[in-house]
């Protein structure tokens, strides 16, 4: 089968619409990714902004296909959302996440784990019960799981999103607004969102030391969040100068290559215990 697929793939690549053929191939193979055990979670540490010590992690999905190779989540997640495959992927991620939390508990590590949910997941009416069922199955603490939902996902259908977020909060899960600042929510809407955390998009963080406008935006976002009772996390921290600035702005937590890239699970636990 592998040889045949390689031929197919060469044929795709020679096709006129290379991009389109690749998308078709991704869609076709994505259906089997879970059953064929081609998925992996990597964990990117989150650290406390003052001490730099590990406090938790974000789980990020990785897919390696024997013929397509490594396919980036930026590429396959949107396709999975369009094709309806996303539910299967999200369930896999959630089960893995609970098993990571289980391992952490057994190792005496008290951490929070963030997982990403897509728009489709958020609006699915089975999500809250599904999550609670896993909590029972793993005898987990729901407040150890932080659900990251992008600002733009919330804004696609704010009324329904707010209702769903309330249900998730009632069941004890933590909620974070991801990519904050890119999704055009108004302050009035932010006030109504039942969430625990704001994650400032890395586009505002990446050039922080050299961009005064970004500094103004990030500083005022952190202040606003504090006044609304929300914790702030800055993502995409790549150097010490950004860390210093974010510390002076009283950001709560940081994530980025400066501290660590996303790590395979075992490596993450080793990193965590030495930080
Ligand atoms: P995201 O949720 O905003 O995740 C952060 C992305 O930034 C990750 O890319 C991470 O590897 C990268 N990153 C972390 N630190 C730095 C840094 O210092 N500099 C730079 N330049 N990048 C950094 P990744 O893993 O490729 O994921 C891309 C996107 O794919 C994620 O963006 C998220 O939207 C989506 N995604 C990943 N895993 C899942 C998943 O399990 N479910 C869903 N629905 N989406 C996922
Ligand atoms: Ca995220
Ligand atoms: Ca993000
Ligand atoms: Ca993003």
GROMACS .gro file of N, CA, C and O and ligand atoms in nm, residues 58-60 115-116 148 150 178-179 199 235 255, ligand 2:
model
   49
   58UNK      N    1   0.065   2.365   2.761
   58UNK     CA    2  -0.037   2.359   2.657
   58UNK      C    3  -0.011   2.235   2.574
   58UNK      O    4   0.102   2.210   2.530
   59UNK      N    5  -0.115   2.155   2.552
   59UNK     CA    6  -0.105   2.036   2.468
   59UNK      C    7  -0.125   2.076   2.322
   59UNK      O    8  -0.223   2.142   2.289
   60UNK      N    9  -0.031   2.039   2.237
   60UNK     CA   10  -0.040   2.071   2.095
   60UNK      C   11  -0.034   1.942   2.014
   60UNK      O   12   0.046   1.852   2.042
  115UNK      N   13  -0.584   2.254   2.670
  115UNK     CA   14  -0.607   2.193   2.539
  115UNK      C   15  -0.682   2.292   2.450
  115UNK      O   16  -0.756   2.377   2.500
  116UNK      N   17  -0.660   2.281   2.321
  116UNK     CA   18  -0.726   2.371   2.226
  116UNK      C   19  -0.857   2.311   2.177
  116UNK      O   20  -0.862   2.194   2.140
  148UNK      N   21  -0.880   2.604   2.588
  148UNK     CA   22  -0.845   2.724   2.513
  148UNK      C   23  -0.938   2.737   2.393
  148UNK      O   24  -0.946   2.648   2.309
  150UNK      N   25  -1.039   3.015   2.084
  150UNK     CA   26  -0.991   3.140   2.026
  150UNK      C   27  -1.100   3.248   2.033
  150UNK      O   28  -1.219   3.220   2.031
  178UNK      N   29  -0.801   3.234   2.371
  178UNK     CA   30  -0.674   3.222   2.299
  178UNK      C   31  -0.667   3.329   2.191
  178UNK      O   32  -0.769   3.379   2.144
  179UNK      N   33  -0.543   3.360   2.150
  179UNK     CA   34  -0.519   3.456   2.041
  179UNK      C   35  -0.592   3.588   2.068
  179UNK      O   36  -0.643   3.652   1.975
  199UNK      N   37  -0.527   3.493   2.685
  199UNK     CA   38  -0.397   3.460   2.630
  199UNK      C   39  -0.365   3.560   2.519
  199UNK      O   40  -0.429   3.558   2.413
  235UNK      N   41   0.188   3.459   2.504
  235UNK     CA   42   0.245   3.348   2.427
  235UNK      C   43   0.348   3.403   2.328
  235UNK      O   44   0.347   3.521   2.295
  255UNK      N   45   0.467   3.184   2.799
  255UNK     CA   46   0.487   3.063   2.721
  255UNK      C   47   0.565   3.106   2.598
  255UNK      O   48   0.539   3.212   2.542
  277LIG    CA1   49  -0.370   2.768   2.206
   0.00000   0.00000   0.00000
